[in-house]
């Protein structure tokens, strides 16, 4: 089998799994219990927070453990919106966000009476910095724009966005950094909030982080206790939280080597795809090498995805969290791609575990599928 769906999720690293099972077995106490074994779990969790803070070069006080990036996005966006609504009810985001940001904004708009500006992305899949500057208002309290798009791999200039927001308004700047973690350096200190997920970097599912500059108030989504300094109630998922430091350390230590390998694979894939008639590449030329989106104009995404599946080649048609909708991708249409081409899009997402041979097999199978389809239709 060939797995080309790493942007959806990654397998658990063997090293992380070993530590995780050891912790599950030996450190099962509640991290809030006041006896020795509870205190020990708490100590390990705080050590992990410290290590994560130093790996990300921010204070450990700014780190909140969550169940993943969807929760981190919701916690920051709704938390800030509710805490600062007396200062204004205008929010800004992009049309290309992951559904956990986009739907969160929709809810704030439709249920809680906020006004949201959805900035379009250009043909390269990013928000023009000037468009952001023009959209800022005196009642804007929050801007949330992602760092790396999960469907096409476009890399957003988040440091520039943060400066524009801070220089021209009183708003906070948050970024969904799920897909950039372990792939490129993140200018975290310049941001007010950022969301991360462990299962995109060979860590546990149901585990993630929110970076929140600790001076920023949040109304918690989950009331219930003192955990995470009141920002998130509920018994801590201590084993996942403890092992996240190791997961992150491994991802960051190996980042340059992995990226060099994936860049090489991406170049081969791009070159081969460009030579096939009826294939159009949707990812911009300067996209992250980890994600390559293309359309095969002779068949819909669903048909091609299923045909690949028959050959045990696993790809996505769009963001996995929106995979059950039949509407064309919001990201692709926002980039100006027409509906027909958007409905024929396939996302290949790579990792260091992929090989050149897999790329060659993928291209060979793609050509076979296209030939068979032409004969049948
Ligand atoms: N944001 C982006 C950009 C993502 O790709 C994903 C995962 N599909 C998420 C948020 C949600 O992450 P999680 O699965 O950890 O909730």
mmCIF file of C-alpha atoms and ligand atoms in Angstrom:
data_model
loop_
_atom_site.group_PDB
_atom_site.id
_atom_site.type_symbol
_atom_site.label_atom_id
_atom_site.label_comp_id
_atom_site.label_asym_id
_atom_site.label_seq_id
_atom_site.Cartn_x
_atom_site.Cartn_y
_atom_site.Cartn_z
ATOM 1 C CA UNK A 1 0.000 0.000 0.000
ATOM 2 C CA UNK A 2 0.992 3.610 -0.561
ATOM 3 C CA UNK A 3 -0.087 6.155 2.018
ATOM 4 C CA UNK A 4 -0.184 9.687 0.618
ATOM 5 C CA UNK A 5 -2.546 11.202 3.197
ATOM 6 C CA UNK A 6 -0.205 12.501 5.901
ATOM 7 C CA UNK A 7 -1.982 15.866 6.083
ATOM 8 C CA UNK A 8 -5.059 13.959 7.322
ATOM 9 C CA UNK A 9 -3.119 12.130 9.966
ATOM 10 C CA UNK A 10 0.184 10.375 10.605
ATOM 11 C CA UNK A 11 0.943 7.017 12.233
ATOM 12 C CA UNK A 12 2.232 7.118 15.787
ATOM 13 C CA UNK A 13 6.038 7.163 15.924
ATOM 14 C CA UNK A 14 7.435 3.957 17.447
ATOM 15 C CA UNK A 15 9.523 5.908 19.947
ATOM 16 C CA UNK A 16 6.503 7.957 21.027
ATOM 17 C CA UNK A 17 4.372 4.816 21.296
ATOM 18 C CA UNK A 18 6.932 3.170 23.593
ATOM 19 C CA UNK A 19 7.013 6.124 25.978
ATOM 20 C CA UNK A 20 3.238 6.544 25.776
ATOM 21 C CA UNK A 21 2.507 2.923 26.773
ATOM 22 C CA UNK A 22 5.013 3.153 29.625
ATOM 23 C CA UNK A 23 3.328 6.304 30.948
ATOM 24 C CA UNK A 24 -0.177 4.821 30.530
ATOM 25 C CA UNK A 25 0.869 1.792 32.525
ATOM 26 C CA UNK A 26 2.807 3.498 35.292
ATOM 27 C CA UNK A 27 1.408 7.022 35.645
ATOM 28 C CA UNK A 28 -2.343 6.535 35.670
ATOM 29 C CA UNK A 29 -3.145 8.821 38.607
ATOM 30 C CA UNK A 30 -5.170 11.998 38.189
ATOM 31 C CA UNK A 31 -2.721 14.884 37.790
ATOM 32 C CA UNK A 32 -4.832 16.949 40.197
ATOM 33 C CA UNK A 33 -4.766 14.382 43.013
ATOM 34 C CA UNK A 34 -2.837 15.533 46.044
ATOM 35 C CA UNK A 35 -1.157 12.216 46.860
ATOM 36 C CA UNK A 36 2.356 11.275 45.782
ATOM 37 C CA UNK A 37 1.441 9.483 42.564
ATOM 38 C CA UNK A 38 -0.902 12.296 41.469
ATOM 39 C CA UNK A 39 1.809 14.853 42.227
ATOM 40 C CA UNK A 40 4.317 12.832 40.188
ATOM 41 C CA UNK A 41 2.002 12.818 37.141
ATOM 42 C CA UNK A 42 1.535 16.543 37.537
ATOM 43 C CA UNK A 43 5.290 17.047 37.759
ATOM 44 C CA UNK A 44 5.848 15.093 34.513
ATOM 45 C CA UNK A 45 3.125 17.089 32.769
ATOM 46 C CA UNK A 46 4.635 20.399 33.888
ATOM 47 C CA UNK A 47 8.087 19.227 32.737
ATOM 48 C CA UNK A 48 6.545 18.482 29.336
ATOM 49 C CA UNK A 49 4.981 21.966 29.252
ATOM 50 C CA UNK A 50 8.396 23.506 30.089
ATOM 51 C CA UNK A 51 10.094 21.534 27.340
ATOM 52 C CA UNK A 52 7.407 22.439 24.797
ATOM 53 C CA UNK A 53 7.782 26.116 25.773
ATOM 54 C CA UNK A 54 11.528 25.994 25.198
ATOM 55 C CA UNK A 55 11.198 24.062 21.909
ATOM 56 C CA UNK A 56 8.730 26.665 20.642
ATOM 57 C CA UNK A 57 10.745 29.502 22.259
ATOM 58 C CA UNK A 58 7.858 30.871 24.304
ATOM 59 C CA UNK A 59 7.021 30.835 28.000
ATOM 60 C CA UNK A 60 5.548 27.570 29.297
ATOM 61 C CA UNK A 61 2.832 29.728 30.911
ATOM 62 C CA UNK A 62 1.535 30.376 27.398
ATOM 63 C CA UNK A 63 0.988 26.667 26.652
ATOM 64 C CA UNK A 64 -2.442 25.061 27.140
ATOM 65 C CA UNK A 65 -2.917 21.336 26.520
ATOM 66 C CA UNK A 66 -6.028 20.505 24.454
ATOM 67 C CA UNK A 67 -7.575 17.573 22.573
ATOM 68 C CA UNK A 68 -6.277 18.834 19.223
ATOM 69 C CA UNK A 69 -6.260 21.757 16.852
ATOM 70 C CA UNK A 70 -10.063 21.913 16.452
ATOM 71 C CA UNK A 71 -10.400 22.480 20.173
ATOM 72 C CA UNK A 72 -7.473 24.926 20.228
ATOM 73 C CA UNK A 73 -9.032 26.969 17.405
ATOM 74 C CA UNK A 74 -12.439 27.034 19.093
ATOM 75 C CA UNK A 75 -10.949 27.802 22.511
ATOM 76 C CA UNK A 76 -8.969 30.782 21.298
ATOM 77 C CA UNK A 77 -11.458 32.242 18.828
ATOM 78 C CA UNK A 78 -14.590 31.908 20.958
ATOM 79 C CA UNK A 79 -12.652 32.521 24.173
ATOM 80 C CA UNK A 80 -11.309 35.869 22.916
ATOM 81 C CA UNK A 81 -14.566 36.823 21.177
ATOM 82 C CA UNK A 82 -16.548 36.349 24.399
ATOM 83 C CA UNK A 83 -13.939 37.945 26.668
ATOM 84 C CA UNK A 84 -13.421 41.091 24.537
ATOM 85 C CA UNK A 85 -16.861 41.620 22.958
ATOM 86 C CA UNK A 86 -17.314 44.793 25.030
ATOM 87 C CA UNK A 87 -14.477 46.299 22.912
ATOM 88 C CA UNK A 88 -16.030 45.389 19.561
ATOM 89 C CA UNK A 89 -17.754 42.589 17.724
ATOM 90 C CA UNK A 90 -15.837 42.485 14.451
ATOM 91 C CA UNK A 91 -13.684 39.475 13.543
ATOM 92 C CA UNK A 92 -11.552 38.762 10.466
ATOM 93 C CA UNK A 93 -10.561 35.435 8.965
ATOM 94 C CA UNK A 94 -9.863 33.960 5.537
ATOM 95 C CA UNK A 95 -12.095 31.996 3.169
ATOM 96 C CA UNK A 96 -9.495 29.212 3.071
ATOM 97 C CA UNK A 97 -9.503 28.234 6.751
ATOM 98 C CA UNK A 98 -9.972 24.725 8.074
ATOM 99 C CA UNK A 99 -13.591 24.064 9.052
ATOM 100 C CA UNK A 100 -12.742 24.274 12.760
ATOM 101 C CA UNK A 101 -11.972 27.984 12.278
ATOM 102 C CA UNK A 102 -14.492 28.675 9.532
ATOM 103 C CA UNK A 103 -17.489 27.067 11.267
ATOM 104 C CA UNK A 104 -16.492 28.628 14.565
ATOM 105 C CA UNK A 105 -16.634 32.050 12.893
ATOM 106 C CA UNK A 106 -20.001 31.173 11.304
ATOM 107 C CA UNK A 107 -21.396 30.275 14.717
ATOM 108 C CA UNK A 108 -20.112 33.508 16.273
ATOM 109 C CA UNK A 109 -21.792 35.348 13.406
ATOM 110 C CA UNK A 110 -25.126 33.540 13.342
ATOM 111 C CA UNK A 111 -25.664 32.594 16.983
ATOM 112 C CA UNK A 112 -23.779 35.284 18.906
ATOM 113 C CA UNK A 113 -24.221 38.371 16.704
ATOM 114 C CA UNK A 114 -20.582 39.004 15.751
ATOM 115 C CA UNK A 115 -19.721 40.460 12.353
ATOM 116 C CA UNK A 116 -17.129 38.447 10.418
ATOM 117 C CA UNK A 117 -15.096 39.470 7.363
ATOM 118 C CA UNK A 118 -13.978 36.456 5.290
ATOM 119 C CA UNK A 119 -10.970 37.579 3.248
ATOM 120 C CA UNK A 120 -10.534 35.932 -0.141
ATOM 121 C CA UNK A 121 -7.271 34.287 -1.043
ATOM 122 C CA UNK A 122 -5.461 35.102 -4.279
ATOM 123 C CA UNK A 123 -4.517 32.595 -7.020
ATOM 124 C CA UNK A 124 -1.521 31.571 -4.904
ATOM 125 C CA UNK A 125 -3.824 30.602 -2.048
ATOM 126 C CA UNK A 126 -2.907 33.384 0.382
ATOM 127 C CA UNK A 127 -4.558 36.537 1.696
ATOM 128 C CA UNK A 128 -3.005 39.686 0.208
ATOM 129 C CA UNK A 129 -1.522 41.596 3.193
ATOM 130 C CA UNK A 130 -3.022 44.828 1.855
ATOM 131 C CA UNK A 131 -6.522 43.266 1.900
ATOM 132 C CA UNK A 132 -6.057 42.493 5.591
ATOM 133 C CA UNK A 133 -4.940 46.048 6.342
ATOM 134 C CA UNK A 134 -7.998 47.442 4.549
ATOM 135 C CA UNK A 135 -10.370 45.147 6.463
ATOM 136 C CA UNK A 136 -9.206 46.222 9.950
ATOM 137 C CA UNK A 137 -11.642 48.476 11.846
ATOM 138 C CA UNK A 138 -11.707 50.191 15.206
ATOM 139 C CA UNK A 139 -14.079 47.483 16.494
ATOM 140 C CA UNK A 140 -11.997 44.530 15.196
ATOM 141 C CA UNK A 141 -11.000 42.420 18.196
ATOM 142 C CA UNK A 142 -9.520 39.329 16.538
ATOM 143 C CA UNK A 143 -7.917 38.206 13.280
ATOM 144 C CA UNK A 144 -7.382 34.500 12.641
ATOM 145 C CA UNK A 145 -5.519 33.422 9.498
ATOM 146 C CA UNK A 146 -3.868 30.049 9.022
ATOM 147 C CA UNK A 147 -0.139 29.463 8.507
ATOM 148 C CA UNK A 148 -0.175 26.647 5.945
ATOM 149 C CA UNK A 149 -3.224 25.567 4.021
ATOM 150 C CA UNK A 150 -4.190 21.922 4.458
ATOM 151 C CA UNK A 151 -5.655 21.487 0.943
ATOM 152 C CA UNK A 152 -3.172 23.212 -1.359
ATOM 153 C CA UNK A 153 -0.135 23.792 0.885
ATOM 154 C CA UNK A 154 0.035 27.576 0.403
ATOM 155 C CA UNK A 155 2.249 29.244 3.018
ATOM 156 C CA UNK A 156 0.726 32.403 4.463
ATOM 157 C CA UNK A 157 2.991 35.313 5.546
ATOM 158 C CA UNK A 158 1.741 35.216 9.143
ATOM 159 C CA UNK A 159 4.541 37.348 10.570
ATOM 160 C CA UNK A 160 3.587 40.135 8.173
ATOM 161 C CA UNK A 161 -0.121 39.728 9.049
ATOM 162 C CA UNK A 162 0.702 39.939 12.773
ATOM 163 C CA UNK A 163 2.634 43.208 12.259
ATOM 164 C CA UNK A 164 -0.191 44.691 10.173
ATOM 165 C CA UNK A 165 -2.758 43.784 12.833
ATOM 166 C CA UNK A 166 -0.652 45.058 15.733
ATOM 167 C CA UNK A 167 0.371 48.299 13.989
ATOM 168 C CA UNK A 168 -3.093 49.210 12.707
ATOM 169 C CA UNK A 169 -5.556 47.968 15.319
ATOM 170 C CA UNK A 170 -6.123 46.795 18.876
ATOM 171 C CA UNK A 171 -6.996 43.295 17.665
ATOM 172 C CA UNK A 172 -5.233 40.045 18.550
ATOM 173 C CA UNK A 173 -3.700 37.860 15.847
ATOM 174 C CA UNK A 174 -4.208 34.089 15.976
ATOM 175 C CA UNK A 175 -3.033 31.495 13.482
ATOM 176 C CA UNK A 176 -3.999 27.872 12.905
ATOM 177 C CA UNK A 177 -0.479 26.415 12.737
ATOM 178 C CA UNK A 178 -1.550 22.753 12.521
ATOM 179 C CA UNK A 179 0.018 21.978 9.154
ATOM 180 C CA UNK A 180 3.188 24.029 9.562
ATOM 181 C CA UNK A 181 4.374 22.439 12.799
ATOM 182 C CA UNK A 182 7.504 20.360 12.224
ATOM 183 C CA UNK A 183 7.695 21.554 8.611
ATOM 184 C CA UNK A 184 8.881 25.172 8.829
ATOM 185 C CA UNK A 185 9.992 27.551 11.624
ATOM 186 C CA UNK A 186 7.078 29.435 13.229
ATOM 187 C CA UNK A 187 7.400 33.087 14.352
ATOM 188 C CA UNK A 188 5.370 32.261 17.456
ATOM 189 C CA UNK A 189 6.532 35.184 19.597
ATOM 190 C CA UNK A 190 4.987 37.588 17.093
ATOM 191 C CA UNK A 191 1.551 35.952 17.450
ATOM 192 C CA UNK A 192 -1.035 36.223 20.224
ATOM 193 C CA UNK A 193 -2.417 32.729 19.739
ATOM 194 C CA UNK A 194 -1.701 29.592 17.702
ATOM 195 C CA UNK A 195 -3.201 26.109 17.402
ATOM 196 C CA UNK A 196 -1.398 22.787 17.019
ATOM 197 C CA UNK A 197 -2.217 19.112 16.796
ATOM 198 C CA UNK A 198 -0.110 16.093 17.805
ATOM 199 C CA UNK A 199 -1.484 13.595 15.283
ATOM 200 C CA UNK A 200 -0.080 15.553 12.323
ATOM 201 C CA UNK A 201 3.466 15.105 13.664
ATOM 202 C CA UNK A 202 3.455 11.371 14.428
ATOM 203 C CA UNK A 203 1.930 11.870 17.886
ATOM 204 C CA UNK A 204 -1.290 10.829 19.626
ATOM 205 C CA UNK A 205 -4.748 11.495 18.247
ATOM 206 C CA UNK A 206 -6.916 13.540 20.610
ATOM 207 C CA UNK A 207 -3.931 15.616 21.690
ATOM 208 C CA UNK A 208 -2.930 19.166 20.879
ATOM 209 C CA UNK A 209 -1.788 22.551 22.077
ATOM 210 C CA UNK A 210 -2.963 26.089 22.238
ATOM 211 C CA UNK A 211 -0.339 28.809 22.463
ATOM 212 C CA UNK A 212 -1.978 31.799 24.109
ATOM 213 C CA UNK A 213 0.002 34.845 25.290
ATOM 214 C CA UNK A 214 -0.858 34.484 28.963
ATOM 215 C CA UNK A 215 -1.898 38.137 29.370
ATOM 216 C CA UNK A 216 -4.834 37.467 27.000
ATOM 217 C CA UNK A 217 -8.111 36.545 28.659
ATOM 218 C CA UNK A 218 -10.190 33.627 27.444
ATOM 219 C CA UNK A 219 -13.711 32.655 28.399
ATOM 220 C CA UNK A 220 -13.294 28.864 28.715
ATOM 221 C CA UNK A 221 -15.293 26.589 26.403
ATOM 222 C CA UNK A 222 -15.296 23.839 29.001
ATOM 223 C CA UNK A 223 -16.096 24.946 32.506
ATOM 224 C CA UNK A 224 -15.377 22.508 35.195
ATOM 225 C CA UNK A 225 -12.155 22.890 37.023
ATOM 226 C CA UNK A 226 -8.786 24.372 37.736
ATOM 227 C CA UNK A 227 -7.027 22.401 34.999
ATOM 228 C CA UNK A 228 -4.969 24.376 32.481
ATOM 229 C CA UNK A 229 -5.230 27.417 34.787
ATOM 230 C CA UNK A 230 -8.974 27.575 34.293
ATOM 231 C CA UNK A 231 -8.764 27.734 30.471
ATOM 232 C CA UNK A 232 -10.021 24.159 30.000
ATOM 233 C CA UNK A 233 -11.882 22.077 32.566
ATOM 234 C CA UNK A 234 -11.803 18.280 32.749
ATOM 235 C CA UNK A 235 -9.328 15.660 33.947
ATOM 236 C CA UNK A 236 -6.090 16.179 32.046
ATOM 237 C CA UNK A 237 -5.137 13.666 29.380
ATOM 238 C CA UNK A 238 -1.817 13.389 31.181
ATOM 239 C CA UNK A 239 -0.199 10.542 29.156
ATOM 240 C CA UNK A 240 -0.790 12.396 25.860
ATOM 241 C CA UNK A 241 0.270 15.711 27.369
ATOM 242 C CA UNK A 242 3.459 14.207 28.792
ATOM 243 C CA UNK A 243 4.450 12.468 25.574
ATOM 244 C CA UNK A 244 3.767 15.557 23.453
ATOM 245 C CA UNK A 245 7.129 17.085 24.443
ATOM 246 C CA UNK A 246 8.950 14.091 22.982
ATOM 247 C CA UNK A 247 6.735 14.089 19.864
ATOM 248 C CA UNK A 248 7.519 17.753 19.263
ATOM 249 C CA UNK A 249 11.244 17.351 19.987
ATOM 250 C CA UNK A 250 11.526 14.546 17.428
ATOM 251 C CA UNK A 251 9.570 16.517 14.812
ATOM 252 C CA UNK A 252 11.747 19.581 15.266
ATOM 253 C CA UNK A 253 15.067 17.733 15.401
ATOM 254 C CA UNK A 254 14.312 15.933 12.158
ATOM 255 C CA UNK A 255 12.609 18.839 10.380
ATOM 256 C CA UNK A 256 15.408 19.855 7.980
ATOM 257 C CA UNK A 257 16.301 16.329 6.977
ATOM 258 C CA UNK A 258 12.647 15.329 6.431
ATOM 259 C CA UNK A 259 11.874 18.489 4.480
ATOM 260 C CA UNK A 260 14.848 17.965 2.155
ATOM 261 C CA UNK A 261 13.649 14.420 1.385
ATOM 262 C CA UNK A 262 10.013 15.473 0.843
ATOM 263 C CA UNK A 263 11.095 18.416 -1.352
ATOM 264 C CA UNK A 264 12.904 15.988 -3.639
ATOM 265 C CA UNK A 265 9.830 13.735 -3.876
ATOM 266 C CA UNK A 266 7.566 16.698 -4.523
ATOM 267 C CA UNK A 267 9.775 17.891 -7.418
ATOM 268 C CA UNK A 268 9.623 14.478 -9.062
ATOM 269 C CA UNK A 269 5.856 14.249 -8.582
ATOM 270 C CA UNK A 270 5.243 17.750 -9.927
ATOM 271 C CA UNK A 271 7.419 17.156 -12.969
ATOM 272 C CA UNK A 272 5.726 13.840 -13.786
ATOM 273 C CA UNK A 273 2.211 15.264 -13.310
ATOM 274 C CA UNK A 274 2.988 18.297 -15.474
ATOM 275 C CA UNK A 275 3.776 15.951 -18.372
ATOM 276 C CA UNK A 276 0.347 14.268 -18.314
ATOM 277 C CA UNK A 277 -2.381 15.766 -20.506
ATOM 278 C CA UNK A 278 -5.545 16.685 -18.613
ATOM 279 C CA UNK A 279 -3.705 17.169 -15.311
ATOM 280 C CA UNK A 280 -3.644 20.680 -13.864
ATOM 281 C CA UNK A 281 -1.744 21.479 -10.702
ATOM 282 C CA UNK A 282 -3.712 23.515 -8.163
ATOM 283 C CA UNK A 283 -1.003 24.028 -5.538
ATOM 284 C CA UNK A 284 0.968 27.231 -6.080
ATOM 285 C CA UNK A 285 4.578 26.791 -7.214
ATOM 286 C CA UNK A 286 5.895 28.064 -3.859
ATOM 287 C CA UNK A 287 3.649 25.814 -1.746
ATOM 288 C CA UNK A 288 4.917 23.590 1.047
ATOM 289 C CA UNK A 289 6.481 20.439 -0.464
ATOM 290 C CA UNK A 290 4.366 18.312 1.874
ATOM 291 C CA UNK A 291 1.095 18.989 -0.002
ATOM 292 C CA UNK A 292 0.417 18.743 -3.729
ATOM 293 C CA UNK A 293 -3.087 19.324 -5.051
ATOM 294 C CA UNK A 294 -3.962 18.643 -8.691
ATOM 295 C CA UNK A 295 -7.048 18.098 -10.836
ATOM 296 C CA UNK A 296 -7.456 15.292 -13.304
ATOM 297 C CA UNK A 297 -9.845 16.952 -15.741
ATOM 298 C CA UNK A 298 -11.212 13.717 -17.236
ATOM 299 C CA UNK A 299 -12.767 12.365 -14.013
ATOM 300 C CA UNK A 300 -14.192 13.563 -10.733
ATOM 301 C CA UNK A 301 -12.285 13.380 -7.454
ATOM 302 C CA UNK A 302 -14.577 10.647 -6.171
ATOM 303 C CA UNK A 303 -13.961 8.342 -9.146
ATOM 304 C CA UNK A 304 -10.203 8.847 -9.065
ATOM 305 C CA UNK A 305 -9.977 8.485 -5.287
ATOM 306 C CA UNK A 306 -11.904 5.202 -5.430
ATOM 307 C CA UNK A 307 -9.789 3.917 -8.323
ATOM 308 C CA UNK A 308 -6.602 4.681 -6.364
ATOM 309 C CA UNK A 309 -8.169 3.010 -3.347
ATOM 310 C CA UNK A 310 -8.614 -0.208 -5.382
ATOM 311 C CA UNK A 311 -4.852 -0.157 -5.927
ATOM 312 C CA UNK A 312 -4.288 0.450 -2.209
ATOM 313 C CA UNK A 313 -3.089 3.971 -2.854
ATOM 314 C CA UNK A 314 -4.554 6.362 -0.321
ATOM 315 C CA UNK A 315 -5.068 10.048 -1.123
ATOM 316 C CA UNK A 316 -7.701 12.690 -0.277
ATOM 317 C CA UNK A 317 -10.028 14.720 -2.383
ATOM 318 C CA UNK A 318 -10.031 17.703 -0.018
ATOM 319 C CA UNK A 319 -9.733 18.466 3.673
ATOM 320 C CA UNK A 320 -10.613 15.257 5.532
ATOM 321 C CA UNK A 321 -12.819 17.166 7.969
ATOM 322 C CA UNK A 322 -15.042 18.195 5.018
ATOM 323 C CA UNK A 323 -14.766 14.939 3.060
ATOM 324 C CA UNK A 324 -18.465 14.084 3.307
ATOM 325 C CA UNK A 325 -19.748 17.231 1.619
ATOM 326 C CA UNK A 326 -20.353 17.290 -2.135
ATOM 327 C CA UNK A 327 -19.858 21.010 -2.541
ATOM 328 C CA UNK A 328 -16.685 22.086 -4.380
ATOM 329 C CA UNK A 329 -13.805 22.986 -2.103
ATOM 330 C CA UNK A 330 -14.158 26.453 -0.568
ATOM 331 C CA UNK A 331 -10.359 26.813 -0.686
ATOM 332 C CA UNK A 332 -10.065 26.078 -4.406
ATOM 333 C CA UNK A 333 -13.035 28.232 -5.409
ATOM 334 C CA UNK A 334 -11.702 31.086 -3.289
ATOM 335 C CA UNK A 335 -8.441 30.811 -5.285
ATOM 336 C CA UNK A 336 -10.494 31.480 -8.425
ATOM 337 C CA UNK A 337 -10.528 27.849 -9.591
ATOM 338 C CA UNK A 338 -13.764 26.982 -11.394
ATOM 339 C CA UNK A 339 -16.239 24.453 -10.046
ATOM 340 C CA UNK A 340 -15.497 21.788 -12.663
ATOM 341 C CA UNK A 341 -11.776 21.789 -11.879
ATOM 342 C CA UNK A 342 -12.419 21.993 -8.113
ATOM 343 C CA UNK A 343 -14.647 18.903 -8.331
ATOM 344 C CA UNK A 344 -11.756 17.006 -9.911
ATOM 345 C CA UNK A 345 -9.157 17.837 -7.265
ATOM 346 C CA UNK A 346 -6.946 15.304 -5.503
ATOM 347 C CA UNK A 347 -4.654 16.074 -2.587
ATOM 348 C CA UNK A 348 -1.430 14.129 -2.194
ATOM 349 C CA UNK A 349 0.249 14.733 1.155
ATOM 350 C CA UNK A 350 3.711 13.364 1.754
ATOM 351 C CA UNK A 351 6.068 12.588 4.603
ATOM 352 C CA UNK A 352 9.649 11.390 5.117
ATOM 353 C CA UNK A 353 8.258 7.830 5.120
ATOM 354 C CA UNK A 354 7.474 8.023 1.390
ATOM 355 C CA UNK A 355 9.941 6.988 -1.306
ATOM 356 C CA UNK A 356 10.777 7.775 -4.906
ATOM 357 C CA UNK A 357 9.535 4.313 -5.898
ATOM 358 C CA UNK A 358 6.121 5.126 -4.433
ATOM 359 C CA UNK A 359 5.971 8.308 -6.524
ATOM 360 C CA UNK A 360 6.817 6.283 -9.657
ATOM 361 C CA UNK A 361 4.135 3.669 -8.874
ATOM 362 C CA UNK A 362 1.614 6.428 -8.207
ATOM 363 C CA UNK A 363 2.254 8.009 -11.610
ATOM 364 C CA UNK A 364 2.136 4.638 -13.365
ATOM 365 C CA UNK A 365 -1.196 3.746 -11.718
ATOM 366 C CA UNK A 366 -2.621 7.206 -12.436
ATOM 367 C CA UNK A 367 -1.844 6.796 -16.150
ATOM 368 C CA UNK A 368 -3.420 3.323 -16.155
ATOM 369 C CA UNK A 369 -6.575 4.576 -14.439
ATOM 370 C CA UNK A 370 -6.865 7.466 -16.893
ATOM 371 C CA UNK A 371 -6.430 5.142 -19.899
ATOM 372 C CA UNK A 372 -9.002 2.640 -18.609
ATOM 373 C CA UNK A 373 -11.448 5.424 -17.909
ATOM 374 C CA UNK A 374 -11.044 6.880 -21.398
ATOM 375 C CA UNK A 375 -11.723 3.459 -22.967
ATOM 376 C CA UNK A 376 -14.849 2.914 -20.854
ATOM 377 C CA UNK A 377 -16.363 6.348 -21.363
HETATM 378 N N1 LIG B 1 -6.536 22.857 11.222
HETATM 379 C C1 LIG B 1 -5.958 22.314 10.131
HETATM 380 C C2 LIG B 1 -5.285 23.219 9.140
HETATM 381 C C3 LIG B 1 -5.992 20.930 9.940
HETATM 382 O O1 LIG B 1 -5.431 20.393 8.839
HETATM 383 C C4 LIG B 1 -6.662 20.112 10.899
HETATM 384 C C5 LIG B 1 -6.726 18.612 10.725
HETATM 385 N N2 LIG B 1 -7.450 18.186 9.602
HETATM 386 C C6 LIG B 1 -7.221 20.735 12.022
HETATM 387 C C7 LIG B 1 -7.149 22.102 12.149
HETATM 388 C C8 LIG B 1 -7.930 19.931 13.075
HETATM 389 O O2 LIG B 1 -7.017 19.222 13.859
HETATM 390 P P1 LIG B 1 -7.502 18.121 14.894
HETATM 391 O O3 LIG B 1 -7.761 16.897 14.115
HETATM 392 O O4 LIG B 1 -6.317 17.971 15.820
HETATM 393 O O5 LIG B 1 -8.679 18.654 15.603
#
